[in-house]
Amino acid sequence: GAGVSQSPSNKVTEKGKDVELRCDPISGHTALYWYRQSLGQGLEFLIYFQGNSAPDKSGLPSDRFSAERTGGSVSTLTIQRTQQEDSAVYLCASSFLIDTQYFGPGTRLTVL
Amino acid sequence: EDQVTQSPEALRLQEGESSSLNCSYTVSGLRGLFWYRQDPGKGPEFLFTLYSAGEEKEKERLKATLTKKESFLHITAPKPEDSATYLCAVQSETGANSKLTFGKGITLSVRP
């Protein structure tokens, strides 16, 4: 079946601009996660959605970052007023309840 | 705070030369330990989940084992196509957040 999809695959933006990254989880999966992978660093947790519960935003690095999940499916991660340190690969994963997480291909964000 | 340390950072093997990758962890109650494979420019691909000390799982040339403090990924007679970055992650059974905490990964190169 279809896996997790993310768009765009690459995004180049100028410092100070806002960006939106999209994630389509595996159909039927209740949980959705966003992680960030910076050069030389491990994957860093950002935010977690489970069903209709309030999201766990404990990993968001600043208030410039926000995410929403519409209809319990598609999610959008928004970064406002991008900074050069936001440059990274943003990975989305989904799971059924708290089982194995399956990852998408990621969005590579470059802030000039 | 949950922590994962992987060693070595990089490993170069000759085709057919077996070896092991190490993942040491500290976690406040282990729900599961996960191994993923990541190829350049792609998202992590799920390999194994281990839940309790003494558990072992195998897939082709790969075998994962778990103790109370560490996990090993054994690679038997590797082939060049096994070249990738191998990621280890833990999931805690405490708290409402089922996020994964990742190590920085081990980059494996297998020469023909």
mmCIF file of C-alpha atoms in Angstrom:
data_model
loop_
_atom_site.group_PDB
_atom_site.id
_atom_site.type_symbol
_atom_site.label_atom_id
_atom_site.label_comp_id
_atom_site.label_asym_id
_atom_site.label_seq_id
_atom_site.Cartn_x
_atom_site.Cartn_y
_atom_site.Cartn_z
ATOM 1 C CA GLY A 1 0.000 0.000 0.000
ATOM 2 C CA ALA A 2 0.953 3.652 -0.159
ATOM 3 C CA GLY A 3 3.472 4.876 2.351
ATOM 4 C CA VAL A 4 3.877 8.262 3.990
ATOM 5 C CA SER A 5 4.245 11.047 1.440
ATOM 6 C CA GLN A 6 5.684 14.518 1.921
ATOM 7 C CA SER A 7 5.770 17.623 -0.212
ATOM 8 C CA PRO A 8 7.686 19.423 -1.436
ATOM 9 C CA SER A 9 10.759 17.206 -1.561
ATOM 10 C CA ASN A 10 12.989 20.276 -1.616
ATOM 11 C CA LYS A 11 12.338 23.861 -0.569
ATOM 12 C CA VAL A 12 14.705 26.796 -0.892
ATOM 13 C CA THR A 13 13.608 30.012 0.758
ATOM 14 C CA GLU A 14 15.020 33.333 1.844
ATOM 15 C CA LYS A 15 15.615 34.244 5.449
ATOM 16 C CA GLY A 16 12.495 35.799 6.961
ATOM 17 C CA LYS A 17 10.003 34.069 4.658
ATOM 18 C CA ASP A 18 7.317 31.640 5.878
ATOM 19 C CA VAL A 19 7.230 28.039 4.628
ATOM 20 C CA GLU A 20 4.664 25.242 4.767
ATOM 21 C CA LEU A 21 5.570 21.563 4.636
ATOM 22 C CA ARG A 22 2.945 18.894 4.012
ATOM 23 C CA CYS A 23 2.621 15.298 5.195
ATOM 24 C CA ASP A 24 0.143 12.632 4.058
ATOM 25 C CA PRO A 25 0.234 9.709 6.515
ATOM 26 C CA ILE A 26 -0.530 6.069 5.820
ATOM 27 C CA SER A 27 -4.289 5.551 5.560
ATOM 28 C CA GLY A 28 -5.746 4.330 8.849
ATOM 29 C CA HIS A 29 -2.836 5.461 10.992
ATOM 30 C CA THR A 30 -3.971 7.354 14.059
ATOM 31 C CA ALA A 31 -0.685 9.000 15.053
ATOM 32 C CA LEU A 32 1.475 11.472 13.157
ATOM 33 C CA TYR A 33 4.911 12.783 14.136
ATOM 34 C CA TRP A 34 7.242 15.477 12.827
ATOM 35 C CA TYR A 35 11.007 15.169 13.303
ATOM 36 C CA ARG A 36 13.934 17.299 12.145
ATOM 37 C CA GLN A 37 17.295 15.932 10.976
ATOM 38 C CA SER A 38 20.140 18.424 10.902
ATOM 39 C CA LEU A 39 23.582 17.705 9.448
ATOM 40 C CA GLY A 40 25.577 15.613 11.902
ATOM 41 C CA GLN A 41 22.678 15.373 14.346
ATOM 42 C CA GLY A 42 20.221 12.649 15.141
ATOM 43 C CA LEU A 43 16.540 12.938 14.407
ATOM 44 C CA GLU A 44 14.964 15.464 16.753
ATOM 45 C CA PHE A 45 11.292 15.168 17.765
ATOM 46 C CA LEU A 46 9.135 18.219 17.037
ATOM 47 C CA ILE A 47 5.427 17.487 17.481
ATOM 48 C CA TYR A 48 3.026 14.538 17.907
ATOM 49 C CA PHE A 49 -0.645 14.112 16.992
ATOM 50 C CA GLN A 50 -2.728 11.162 18.213
ATOM 51 C CA GLY A 51 -6.289 10.900 16.958
ATOM 52 C CA ASN A 52 -8.412 13.836 18.068
ATOM 53 C CA SER A 53 -6.325 14.572 21.177
ATOM 54 C CA ALA A 54 -4.509 17.862 21.644
ATOM 55 C CA PRO A 55 -1.079 17.685 20.005
ATOM 56 C CA ASP A 56 2.103 17.337 22.043
ATOM 57 C CA LYS A 57 4.170 20.364 21.017
ATOM 58 C CA SER A 58 6.962 19.813 23.520
ATOM 59 C CA GLY A 59 9.670 19.435 20.849
ATOM 60 C CA LEU A 60 9.010 22.616 18.891
ATOM 61 C CA PRO A 61 12.207 24.750 19.123
ATOM 62 C CA SER A 62 10.483 28.156 19.057
ATOM 63 C CA ASP A 63 7.096 29.813 18.632
ATOM 64 C CA ARG A 64 7.937 30.319 14.954
ATOM 65 C CA PHE A 65 7.080 26.655 14.468
ATOM 66 C CA SER A 66 3.505 25.386 14.391
ATOM 67 C CA ALA A 67 1.638 22.413 12.976
ATOM 68 C CA GLU A 68 -1.903 21.347 12.385
ATOM 69 C CA ARG A 69 -3.597 18.143 11.363
ATOM 70 C CA THR A 70 -6.855 18.374 9.492
ATOM 71 C CA GLY A 71 -9.519 15.668 9.623
ATOM 72 C CA GLY A 72 -7.198 13.349 11.484
ATOM 73 C CA SER A 73 -5.138 12.867 8.334
ATOM 74 C CA VAL A 74 -3.014 15.394 6.452
ATOM 75 C CA SER A 75 -0.653 17.580 8.478
ATOM 76 C CA THR A 76 1.070 20.867 7.705
ATOM 77 C CA LEU A 77 4.185 22.109 9.508
ATOM 78 C CA THR A 78 4.585 25.888 9.249
ATOM 79 C CA ILE A 79 7.787 27.776 9.969
ATOM 80 C CA GLN A 80 7.394 31.538 10.182
ATOM 81 C CA ARG A 81 10.183 34.051 9.621
ATOM 82 C CA THR A 82 12.667 31.330 8.674
ATOM 83 C CA GLN A 83 16.242 31.530 9.939
ATOM 84 C CA GLN A 84 19.374 29.876 8.543
ATOM 85 C CA GLU A 85 19.469 27.490 11.515
ATOM 86 C CA ASP A 86 16.101 26.107 10.357
ATOM 87 C CA SER A 87 17.858 24.487 7.387
ATOM 88 C CA ALA A 88 17.429 20.732 7.809
ATOM 89 C CA VAL A 89 15.495 17.728 6.552
ATOM 90 C CA TYR A 90 11.992 17.621 8.013
ATOM 91 C CA LEU A 91 10.653 14.087 8.350
ATOM 92 C CA CYS A 92 7.091 12.978 8.970
ATOM 93 C CA ALA A 93 6.140 9.585 10.378
ATOM 94 C CA SER A 94 2.848 7.861 11.096
ATOM 95 C CA SER A 95 1.793 4.871 13.176
ATOM 96 C CA PHE A 96 -1.277 2.994 14.265
ATOM 97 C CA LEU A 97 -1.715 4.036 17.908
ATOM 98 C CA ILE A 98 1.814 3.832 19.418
ATOM 99 C CA ASP A 99 3.109 1.021 17.220
ATOM 100 C CA THR A 100 5.966 1.146 14.731
ATOM 101 C CA GLN A 101 6.510 4.524 13.087
ATOM 102 C CA TYR A 102 6.883 4.611 9.313
ATOM 103 C CA PHE A 103 8.665 7.556 7.799
ATOM 104 C CA GLY A 104 8.173 9.603 4.675
ATOM 105 C CA PRO A 105 10.986 10.659 2.329
ATOM 106 C CA GLY A 106 11.393 14.043 3.999
ATOM 107 C CA THR A 107 11.487 17.662 2.868
ATOM 108 C CA ARG A 108 14.926 19.251 2.574
ATOM 109 C CA LEU A 109 14.635 22.905 3.619
ATOM 110 C CA THR A 110 17.393 25.357 2.742
ATOM 111 C CA VAL A 111 17.202 28.897 4.127
ATOM 112 C CA LEU A 112 19.469 31.352 2.307
ATOM 113 C CA GLU B 1 15.969 12.219 29.851
ATOM 114 C CA ASP B 2 16.181 9.339 27.366
ATOM 115 C CA GLN B 3 19.560 9.001 25.620
ATOM 116 C CA VAL B 4 20.892 6.866 22.777
ATOM 117 C CA THR B 5 24.564 6.548 21.809
ATOM 118 C CA GLN B 6 25.679 4.667 18.727
ATOM 119 C CA SER B 7 29.180 3.468 17.951
ATOM 120 C CA PRO B 8 31.276 3.592 15.926
ATOM 121 C CA GLU B 9 30.219 6.706 13.979
ATOM 122 C CA ALA B 10 31.402 5.104 10.737
ATOM 123 C CA LEU B 11 32.408 1.600 9.747
ATOM 124 C CA ARG B 12 34.101 0.400 6.577
ATOM 125 C CA LEU B 13 33.964 -3.305 5.812
ATOM 126 C CA GLN B 14 35.110 -5.514 3.014
ATOM 127 C CA GLU B 15 32.357 -7.522 1.354
ATOM 128 C CA GLY B 16 31.873 -10.694 3.413
ATOM 129 C CA GLU B 17 33.516 -9.251 6.542
ATOM 130 C CA SER B 18 31.012 -9.652 9.401
ATOM 131 C CA SER B 19 30.747 -7.037 12.166
ATOM 132 C CA SER B 20 28.449 -5.499 14.772
ATOM 133 C CA LEU B 21 27.008 -2.052 15.333
ATOM 134 C CA ASN B 22 26.410 -0.910 18.908
ATOM 135 C CA CYS B 23 23.558 1.091 20.421
ATOM 136 C CA SER B 24 23.738 2.020 24.111
ATOM 137 C CA TYR B 25 20.682 3.548 25.730
ATOM 138 C CA THR B 26 19.196 4.952 28.913
ATOM 139 C CA VAL B 27 15.431 5.261 29.112
ATOM 140 C CA SER B 28 12.809 5.654 31.809
ATOM 141 C CA GLY B 29 11.077 2.360 31.114
ATOM 142 C CA LEU B 30 11.694 0.824 27.701
ATOM 143 C CA ARG B 31 8.632 0.200 25.596
ATOM 144 C CA GLY B 32 10.616 -0.662 22.479
ATOM 145 C CA LEU B 33 13.982 -0.301 20.767
ATOM 146 C CA PHE B 34 13.887 0.292 17.031
ATOM 147 C CA TRP B 35 16.430 -0.115 14.239
ATOM 148 C CA TYR B 36 16.034 1.781 10.988
ATOM 149 C CA ARG B 37 18.114 1.937 7.815
ATOM 150 C CA GLN B 38 18.505 5.263 6.007
ATOM 151 C CA ASP B 39 19.866 5.656 2.485
ATOM 152 C CA PRO B 40 21.160 9.066 1.319
ATOM 153 C CA GLY B 41 18.339 11.458 0.468
ATOM 154 C CA LYS B 42 15.641 9.119 1.780
ATOM 155 C CA GLY B 43 13.610 8.664 4.931
ATOM 156 C CA PRO B 44 14.395 5.984 7.532
ATOM 157 C CA GLU B 45 13.229 2.488 6.609
ATOM 158 C CA PHE B 46 12.013 0.284 9.472
ATOM 159 C CA LEU B 47 14.045 -2.856 10.189
ATOM 160 C CA PHE B 48 13.296 -4.255 13.674
ATOM 161 C CA THR B 49 11.559 -3.658 16.991
ATOM 162 C CA LEU B 50 12.861 -5.287 20.179
ATOM 163 C CA TYR B 51 10.802 -5.140 23.355
ATOM 164 C CA SER B 52 12.639 -7.025 26.105
ATOM 165 C CA ALA B 53 16.138 -8.081 27.094
ATOM 166 C CA GLY B 54 17.183 -11.337 25.475
ATOM 167 C CA GLU B 55 15.002 -10.826 22.418
ATOM 168 C CA GLU B 56 16.561 -11.373 18.989
ATOM 169 C CA LYS B 57 15.237 -10.735 15.485
ATOM 170 C CA GLU B 58 16.693 -11.580 12.089
ATOM 171 C CA LYS B 59 16.189 -10.409 8.540
ATOM 172 C CA GLU B 60 18.441 -11.649 5.767
ATOM 173 C CA ARG B 61 22.020 -10.753 6.767
ATOM 174 C CA LEU B 62 20.942 -8.672 9.769
ATOM 175 C CA LYS B 63 20.348 -9.804 13.347
ATOM 176 C CA ALA B 64 19.354 -7.480 16.185
ATOM 177 C CA THR B 65 19.808 -8.318 19.861
ATOM 178 C CA LEU B 66 18.845 -6.508 23.063
ATOM 179 C CA THR B 67 20.143 -6.325 26.632
ATOM 180 C CA LYS B 68 19.045 -4.014 29.440
ATOM 181 C CA LYS B 69 21.635 -1.412 28.440
ATOM 182 C CA GLU B 70 22.419 -1.917 24.770
ATOM 183 C CA SER B 71 21.446 -3.382 21.450
ATOM 184 C CA PHE B 72 23.625 -4.816 18.714
ATOM 185 C CA LEU B 73 22.965 -5.033 15.012
ATOM 186 C CA HIS B 74 25.037 -7.914 13.675
ATOM 187 C CA ILE B 75 25.768 -7.954 9.952
ATOM 188 C CA THR B 76 26.835 -11.322 8.564
ATOM 189 C CA ALA B 77 28.746 -11.475 5.271
ATOM 190 C CA PRO B 78 27.703 -7.961 4.209
ATOM 191 C CA LYS B 79 27.257 -6.945 0.592
ATOM 192 C CA PRO B 80 27.787 -3.491 -0.972
ATOM 193 C CA GLU B 81 24.016 -2.970 -0.996
ATOM 194 C CA ASP B 82 24.065 -3.034 2.809
ATOM 195 C CA SER B 83 25.894 0.303 2.720
ATOM 196 C CA ALA B 84 23.671 2.855 4.494
ATOM 197 C CA THR B 85 23.261 4.714 7.781
ATOM 198 C CA TYR B 86 21.769 2.574 10.543
ATOM 199 C CA LEU B 87 19.703 4.384 13.163
ATOM 200 C CA CYS B 88 18.782 3.166 16.631
ATOM 201 C CA ALA B 89 15.889 4.687 18.596
ATOM 202 C CA VAL B 90 14.097 4.062 21.887
ATOM 203 C CA GLN B 91 10.502 4.605 22.866
ATOM 204 C CA SER B 92 9.669 5.133 26.521
ATOM 205 C CA GLU B 93 6.675 3.522 28.183
ATOM 206 C CA THR B 94 6.258 6.475 30.558
ATOM 207 C CA GLY B 95 4.443 9.658 29.660
ATOM 208 C CA ALA B 96 1.769 10.254 27.070
ATOM 209 C CA ASN B 97 4.176 10.981 24.225
ATOM 210 C CA SER B 98 5.254 7.983 22.167
ATOM 211 C CA LYS B 99 8.048 9.848 20.391
ATOM 212 C CA LEU B 100 11.263 8.112 19.402
ATOM 213 C CA THR B 101 14.625 9.256 20.753
ATOM 214 C CA PHE B 102 17.316 8.585 18.157
ATOM 215 C CA GLY B 103 21.067 8.120 18.184
ATOM 216 C CA LYS B 104 23.169 9.911 15.579
ATOM 217 C CA GLY B 105 23.487 6.816 13.445
ATOM 218 C CA ILE B 106 26.299 4.622 12.137
ATOM 219 C CA THR B 107 27.372 5.028 8.521
ATOM 220 C CA LEU B 108 28.300 1.649 7.071
ATOM 221 C CA SER B 109 30.310 1.307 3.858
ATOM 222 C CA VAL B 110 30.843 -2.130 2.344
ATOM 223 C CA ARG B 111 33.526 -2.375 -0.331
ATOM 224 C CA PRO B 112 33.229 -4.990 -3.081
#
